[in-house]
mmCIF file of C-alpha atoms in Angstrom:
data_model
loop_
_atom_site.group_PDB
_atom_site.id
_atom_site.type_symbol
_atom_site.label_atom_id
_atom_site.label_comp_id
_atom_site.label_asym_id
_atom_site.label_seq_id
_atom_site.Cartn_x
_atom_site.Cartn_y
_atom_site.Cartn_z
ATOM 1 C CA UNK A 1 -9.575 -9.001 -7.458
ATOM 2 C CA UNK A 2 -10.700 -12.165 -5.945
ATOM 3 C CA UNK A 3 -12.817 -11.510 -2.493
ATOM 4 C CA UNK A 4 -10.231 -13.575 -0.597
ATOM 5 C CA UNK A 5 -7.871 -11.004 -1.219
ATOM 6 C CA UNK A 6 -9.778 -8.322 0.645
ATOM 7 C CA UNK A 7 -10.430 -10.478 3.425
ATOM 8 C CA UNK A 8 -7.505 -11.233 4.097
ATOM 9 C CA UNK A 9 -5.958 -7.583 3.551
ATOM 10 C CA UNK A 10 -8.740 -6.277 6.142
ATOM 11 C CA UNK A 11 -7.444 -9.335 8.678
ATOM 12 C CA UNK A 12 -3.575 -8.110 8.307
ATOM 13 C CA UNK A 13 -4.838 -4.903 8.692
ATOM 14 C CA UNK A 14 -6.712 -5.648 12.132
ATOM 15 C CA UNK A 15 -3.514 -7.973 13.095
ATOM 16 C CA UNK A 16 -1.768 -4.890 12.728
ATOM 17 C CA UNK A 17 -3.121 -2.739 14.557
ATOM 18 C CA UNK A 18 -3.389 -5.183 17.511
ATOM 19 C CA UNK A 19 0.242 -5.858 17.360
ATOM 20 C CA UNK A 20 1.096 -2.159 17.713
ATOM 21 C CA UNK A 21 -1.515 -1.231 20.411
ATOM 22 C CA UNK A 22 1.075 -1.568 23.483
ATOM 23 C CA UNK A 23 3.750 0.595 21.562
ATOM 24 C CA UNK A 24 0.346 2.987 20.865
ATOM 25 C CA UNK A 25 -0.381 2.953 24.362
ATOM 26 C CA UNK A 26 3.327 3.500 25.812
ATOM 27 C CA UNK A 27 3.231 6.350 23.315
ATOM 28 C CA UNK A 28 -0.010 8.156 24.977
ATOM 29 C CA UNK A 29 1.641 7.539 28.360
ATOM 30 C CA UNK A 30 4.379 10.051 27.656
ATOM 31 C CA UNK A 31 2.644 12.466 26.329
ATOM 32 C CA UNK A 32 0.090 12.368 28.760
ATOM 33 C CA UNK A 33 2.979 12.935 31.453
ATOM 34 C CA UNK A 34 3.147 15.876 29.915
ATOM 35 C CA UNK A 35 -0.239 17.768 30.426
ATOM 36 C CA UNK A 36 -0.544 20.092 32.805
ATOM 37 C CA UNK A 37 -3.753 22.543 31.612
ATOM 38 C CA UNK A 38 -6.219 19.358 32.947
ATOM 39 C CA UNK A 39 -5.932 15.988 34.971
ATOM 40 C CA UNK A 40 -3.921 13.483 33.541
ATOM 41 C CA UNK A 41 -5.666 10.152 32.446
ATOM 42 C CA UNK A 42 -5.069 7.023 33.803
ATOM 43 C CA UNK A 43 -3.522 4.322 31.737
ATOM 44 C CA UNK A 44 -7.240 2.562 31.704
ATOM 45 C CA UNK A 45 -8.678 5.437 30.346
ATOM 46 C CA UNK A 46 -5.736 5.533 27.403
ATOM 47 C CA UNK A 47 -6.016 1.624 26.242
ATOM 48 C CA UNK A 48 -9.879 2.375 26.786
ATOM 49 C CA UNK A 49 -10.000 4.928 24.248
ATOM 50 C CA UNK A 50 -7.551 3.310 21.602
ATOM 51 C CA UNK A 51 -10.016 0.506 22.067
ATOM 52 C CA UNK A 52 -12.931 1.975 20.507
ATOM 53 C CA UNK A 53 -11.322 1.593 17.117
ATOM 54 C CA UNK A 54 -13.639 -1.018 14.728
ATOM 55 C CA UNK A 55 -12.155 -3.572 12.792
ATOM 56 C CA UNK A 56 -11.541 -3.091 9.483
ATOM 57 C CA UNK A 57 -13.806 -4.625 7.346
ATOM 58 C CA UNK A 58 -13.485 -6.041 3.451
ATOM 59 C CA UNK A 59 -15.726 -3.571 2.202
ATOM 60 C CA UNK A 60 -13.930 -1.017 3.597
ATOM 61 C CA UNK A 61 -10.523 -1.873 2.332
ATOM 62 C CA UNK A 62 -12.256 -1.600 -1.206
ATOM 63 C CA UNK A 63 -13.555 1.716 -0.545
ATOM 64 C CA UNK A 64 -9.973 2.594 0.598
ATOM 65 C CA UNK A 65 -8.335 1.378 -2.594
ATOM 66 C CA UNK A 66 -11.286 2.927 -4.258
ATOM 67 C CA UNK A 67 -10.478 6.956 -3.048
ATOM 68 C CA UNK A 68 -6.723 6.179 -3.307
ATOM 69 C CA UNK A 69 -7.640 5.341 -7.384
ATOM 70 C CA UNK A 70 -9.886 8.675 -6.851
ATOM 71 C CA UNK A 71 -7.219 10.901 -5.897
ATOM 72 C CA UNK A 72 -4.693 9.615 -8.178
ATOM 73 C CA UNK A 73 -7.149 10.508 -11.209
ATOM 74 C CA UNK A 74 -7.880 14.022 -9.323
ATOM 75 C CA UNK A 75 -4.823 14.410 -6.939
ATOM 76 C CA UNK A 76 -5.100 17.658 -4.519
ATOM 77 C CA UNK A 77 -2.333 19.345 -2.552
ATOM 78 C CA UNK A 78 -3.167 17.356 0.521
ATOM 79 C CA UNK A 79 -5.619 14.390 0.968
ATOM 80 C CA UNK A 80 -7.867 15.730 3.694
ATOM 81 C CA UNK A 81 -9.373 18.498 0.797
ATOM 82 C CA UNK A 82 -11.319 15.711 -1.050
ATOM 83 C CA UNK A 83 -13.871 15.806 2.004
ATOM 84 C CA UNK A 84 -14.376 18.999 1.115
ATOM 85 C CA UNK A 85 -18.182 20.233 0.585
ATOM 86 C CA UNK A 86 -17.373 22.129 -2.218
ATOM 87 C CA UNK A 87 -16.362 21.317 -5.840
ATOM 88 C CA UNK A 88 -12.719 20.385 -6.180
ATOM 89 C CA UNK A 89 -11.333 19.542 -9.287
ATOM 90 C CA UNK A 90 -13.397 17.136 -11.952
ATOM 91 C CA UNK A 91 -15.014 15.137 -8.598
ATOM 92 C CA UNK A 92 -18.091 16.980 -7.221
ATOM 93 C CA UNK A 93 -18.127 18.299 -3.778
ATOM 94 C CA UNK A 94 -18.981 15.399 -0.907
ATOM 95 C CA UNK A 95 -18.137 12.755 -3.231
ATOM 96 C CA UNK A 96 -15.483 11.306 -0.922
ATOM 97 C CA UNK A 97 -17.765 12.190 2.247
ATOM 98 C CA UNK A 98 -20.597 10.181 0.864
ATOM 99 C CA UNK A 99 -18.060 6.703 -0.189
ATOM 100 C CA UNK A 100 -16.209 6.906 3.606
ATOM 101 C CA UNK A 101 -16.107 9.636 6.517
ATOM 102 C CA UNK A 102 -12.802 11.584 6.693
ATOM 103 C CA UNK A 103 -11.601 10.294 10.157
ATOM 104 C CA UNK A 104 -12.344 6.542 9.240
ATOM 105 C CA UNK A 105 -10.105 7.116 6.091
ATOM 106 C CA UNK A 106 -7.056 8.039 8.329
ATOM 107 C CA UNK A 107 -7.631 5.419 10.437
ATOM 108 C CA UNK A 108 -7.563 2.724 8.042
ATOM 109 C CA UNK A 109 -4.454 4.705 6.613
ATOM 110 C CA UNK A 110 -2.516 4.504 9.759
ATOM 111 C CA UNK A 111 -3.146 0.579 10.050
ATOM 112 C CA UNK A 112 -3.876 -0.661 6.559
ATOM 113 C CA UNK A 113 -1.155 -3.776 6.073
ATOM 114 C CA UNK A 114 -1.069 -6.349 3.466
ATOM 115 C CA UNK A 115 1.365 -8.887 4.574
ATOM 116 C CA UNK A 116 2.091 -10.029 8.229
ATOM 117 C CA UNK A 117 5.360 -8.137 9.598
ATOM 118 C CA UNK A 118 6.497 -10.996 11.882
ATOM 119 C CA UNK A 119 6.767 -13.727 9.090
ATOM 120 C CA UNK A 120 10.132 -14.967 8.524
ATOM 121 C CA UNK A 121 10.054 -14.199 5.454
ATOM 122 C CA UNK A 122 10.233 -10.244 6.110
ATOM 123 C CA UNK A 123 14.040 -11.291 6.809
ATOM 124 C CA UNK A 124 15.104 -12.209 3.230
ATOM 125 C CA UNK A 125 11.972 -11.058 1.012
ATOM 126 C CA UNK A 126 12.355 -7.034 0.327
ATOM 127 C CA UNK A 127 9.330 -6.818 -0.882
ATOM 128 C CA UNK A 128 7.493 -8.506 1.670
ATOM 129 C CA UNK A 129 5.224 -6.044 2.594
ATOM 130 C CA UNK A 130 3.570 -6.187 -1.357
ATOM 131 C CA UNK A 131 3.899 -9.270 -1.653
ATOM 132 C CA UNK A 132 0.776 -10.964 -1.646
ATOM 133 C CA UNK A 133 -0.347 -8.260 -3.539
ATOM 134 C CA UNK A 134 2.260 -8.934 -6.354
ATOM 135 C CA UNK A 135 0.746 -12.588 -5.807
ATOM 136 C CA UNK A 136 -2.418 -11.741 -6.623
ATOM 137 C CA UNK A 137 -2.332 -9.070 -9.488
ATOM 138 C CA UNK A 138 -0.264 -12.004 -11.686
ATOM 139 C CA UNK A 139 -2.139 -14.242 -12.714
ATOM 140 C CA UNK A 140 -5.117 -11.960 -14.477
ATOM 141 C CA UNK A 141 -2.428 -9.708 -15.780
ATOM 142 C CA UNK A 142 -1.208 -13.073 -17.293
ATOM 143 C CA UNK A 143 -4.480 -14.462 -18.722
ATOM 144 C CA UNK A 144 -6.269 -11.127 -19.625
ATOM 145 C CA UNK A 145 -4.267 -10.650 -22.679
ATOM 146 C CA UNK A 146 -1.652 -12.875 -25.761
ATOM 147 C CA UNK A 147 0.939 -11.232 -26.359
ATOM 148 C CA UNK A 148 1.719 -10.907 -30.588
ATOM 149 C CA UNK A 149 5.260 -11.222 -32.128
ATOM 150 C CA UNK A 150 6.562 -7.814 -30.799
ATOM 151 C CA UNK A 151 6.950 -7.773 -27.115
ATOM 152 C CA UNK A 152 9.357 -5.422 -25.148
ATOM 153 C CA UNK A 153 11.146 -5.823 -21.886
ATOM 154 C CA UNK A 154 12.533 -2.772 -20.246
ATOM 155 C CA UNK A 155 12.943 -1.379 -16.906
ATOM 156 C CA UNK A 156 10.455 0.800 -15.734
ATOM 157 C CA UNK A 157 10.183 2.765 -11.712
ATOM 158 C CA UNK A 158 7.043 3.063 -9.772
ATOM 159 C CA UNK A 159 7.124 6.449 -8.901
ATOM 160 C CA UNK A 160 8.078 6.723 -4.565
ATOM 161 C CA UNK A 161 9.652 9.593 -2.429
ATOM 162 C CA UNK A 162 9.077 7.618 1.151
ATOM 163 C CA UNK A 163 12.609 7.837 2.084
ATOM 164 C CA UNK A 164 11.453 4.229 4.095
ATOM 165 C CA UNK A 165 10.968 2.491 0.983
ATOM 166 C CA UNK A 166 13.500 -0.187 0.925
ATOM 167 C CA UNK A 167 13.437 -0.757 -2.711
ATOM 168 C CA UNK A 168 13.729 2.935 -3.637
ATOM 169 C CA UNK A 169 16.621 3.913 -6.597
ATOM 170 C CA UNK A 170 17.319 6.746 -8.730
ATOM 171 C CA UNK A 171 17.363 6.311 -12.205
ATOM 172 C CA UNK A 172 18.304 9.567 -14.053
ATOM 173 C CA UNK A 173 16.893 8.391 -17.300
ATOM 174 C CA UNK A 174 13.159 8.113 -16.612
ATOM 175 C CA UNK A 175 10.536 10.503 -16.419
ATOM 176 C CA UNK A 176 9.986 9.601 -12.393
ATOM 177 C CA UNK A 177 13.789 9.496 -11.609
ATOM 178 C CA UNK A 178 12.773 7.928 -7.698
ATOM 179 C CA UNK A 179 10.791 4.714 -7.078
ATOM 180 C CA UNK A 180 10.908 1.012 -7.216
ATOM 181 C CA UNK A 181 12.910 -0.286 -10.062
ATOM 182 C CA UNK A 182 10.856 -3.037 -12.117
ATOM 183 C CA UNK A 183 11.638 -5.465 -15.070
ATOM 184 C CA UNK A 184 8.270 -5.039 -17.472
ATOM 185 C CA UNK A 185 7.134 -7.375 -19.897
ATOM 186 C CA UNK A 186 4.537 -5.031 -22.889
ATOM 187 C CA UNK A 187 3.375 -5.707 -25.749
ATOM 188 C CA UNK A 188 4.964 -3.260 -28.183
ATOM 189 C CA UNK A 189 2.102 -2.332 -30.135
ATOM 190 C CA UNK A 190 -0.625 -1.374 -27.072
ATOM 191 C CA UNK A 191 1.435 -0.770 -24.547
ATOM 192 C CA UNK A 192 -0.306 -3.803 -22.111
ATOM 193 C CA UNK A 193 2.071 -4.822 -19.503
ATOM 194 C CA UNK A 194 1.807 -8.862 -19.270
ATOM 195 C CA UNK A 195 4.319 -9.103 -16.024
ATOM 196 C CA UNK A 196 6.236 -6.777 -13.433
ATOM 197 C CA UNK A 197 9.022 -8.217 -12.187
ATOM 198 C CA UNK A 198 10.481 -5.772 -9.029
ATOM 199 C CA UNK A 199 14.174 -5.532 -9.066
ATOM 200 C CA UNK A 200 14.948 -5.959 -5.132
ATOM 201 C CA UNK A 201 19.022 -6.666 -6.008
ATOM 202 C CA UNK A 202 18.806 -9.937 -4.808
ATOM 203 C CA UNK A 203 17.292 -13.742 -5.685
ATOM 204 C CA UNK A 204 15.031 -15.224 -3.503
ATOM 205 C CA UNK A 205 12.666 -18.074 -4.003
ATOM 206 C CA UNK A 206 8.817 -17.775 -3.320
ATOM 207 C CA UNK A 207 6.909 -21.001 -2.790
ATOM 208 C CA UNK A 208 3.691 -18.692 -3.041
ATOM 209 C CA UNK A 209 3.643 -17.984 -6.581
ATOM 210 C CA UNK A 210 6.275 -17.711 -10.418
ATOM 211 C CA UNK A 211 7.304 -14.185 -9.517
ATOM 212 C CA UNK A 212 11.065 -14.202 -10.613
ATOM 213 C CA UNK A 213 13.549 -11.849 -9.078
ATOM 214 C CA UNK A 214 16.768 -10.531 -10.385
ATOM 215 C CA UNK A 215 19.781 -9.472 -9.010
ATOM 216 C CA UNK A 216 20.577 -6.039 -10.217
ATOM 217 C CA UNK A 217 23.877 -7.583 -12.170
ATOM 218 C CA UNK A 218 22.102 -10.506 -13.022
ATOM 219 C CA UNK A 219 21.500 -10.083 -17.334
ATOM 220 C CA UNK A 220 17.625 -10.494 -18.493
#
């Protein structure tokens, strides 16, 4: 991945969380309304202390991507056990302590964004959100291998239960029966997938890169 692209993921990321730090705050408010075991803060106090959060930095977002790749090698129940001191699973104890503290992790979490949420193009692109990352995964995916004579296409899911996921389908015939449905271009023999294509249901056209597409009636 080029060093651009991390840049520019940790700058959406930091745009993010600046365009949700009134909502944040308004948020705080109310529950602060509701103490009653101490003195209620002032507003000040509340925008002071979501203001102490540090901008995300490139580095950072690779280390992010790096313990999400971590945990998907040696998942646990829930995330927060990773920080554990003692051995978990095939990783030894600390390992995810020593690459990022615990608390920074769920920050970055919370805020970590891709793609700017007020472009216009949120409006007719479904998968907006991924796309730059669908932008940039292309082209070595493309160049990194020939394919030979025998090439299949089939549909494929990324596996996804977030109920918020736009793009999210049942398909009864695949071993992960909810996610985003895909169009996949592999080479028969090994298996290497040259090009995703997600199925969103509808055509639109990108000026950013060749991604094609489909409607979901629309033949291959």
């Amino acid at each position: 991945m080029p060093k651009t692209f991390w840049r520019k993921v940790a700058a959406q990321t930091n745009l993010y969380w600046r365009q949700t730090l009134e909502a944040r705050l308004q948020k705080a408010e109310e529950k602060e309304h509701l103490v009653t075991h101490r003195s209620q803060r002032s507003s000040v106090k509340l925008r002071r202390n979501l203001e102490k959060f540090q901008k995300v930095s490139p580095h950072e977002v690779v280390q992010w991507v790096d313990l999400i790749l971590a945990h998907a090698l040696s998942p646990c129940k829930q995330m927060d056990q990773h920080w554990n001191t003692k051995e978990l699973g095939v990783l030894p104890g600390g390992t995810f302590g020593r690459v990022m503290p615990r608390d920074r992790f769920r920050e970055i979490s919370r805020f970590i964004h891709f793609t700017d949420n007020t472009d216009q193009a949120v409006a007719t692109d479904r998968a907006w959100k991924i796309r730059s990352v669908l932008a940039v995964l292309e082209k070595p995916f493309k160049e990194g291998y020939v394919l030979g004579s025998r090439v299949a296409i089939d549909e494929g899911v990324l596996p996804s239960h977030i109920r918020r996921n736009p793009k999210r389908t049942f398909m009864k015939d695949k071993p992960h029966h909810w996610g985003s449905k895909c169009v996949m271009t592999c080479c028969a023999e090994t298996g290497y997938c040259k090009r995703v294509e997600l199925d969103i249901k509808e055509q639109v056209t990108l000026k950013a890169h060749s991604l094609w597409i489909r409607k979901e009636d629309q033949p291959l």
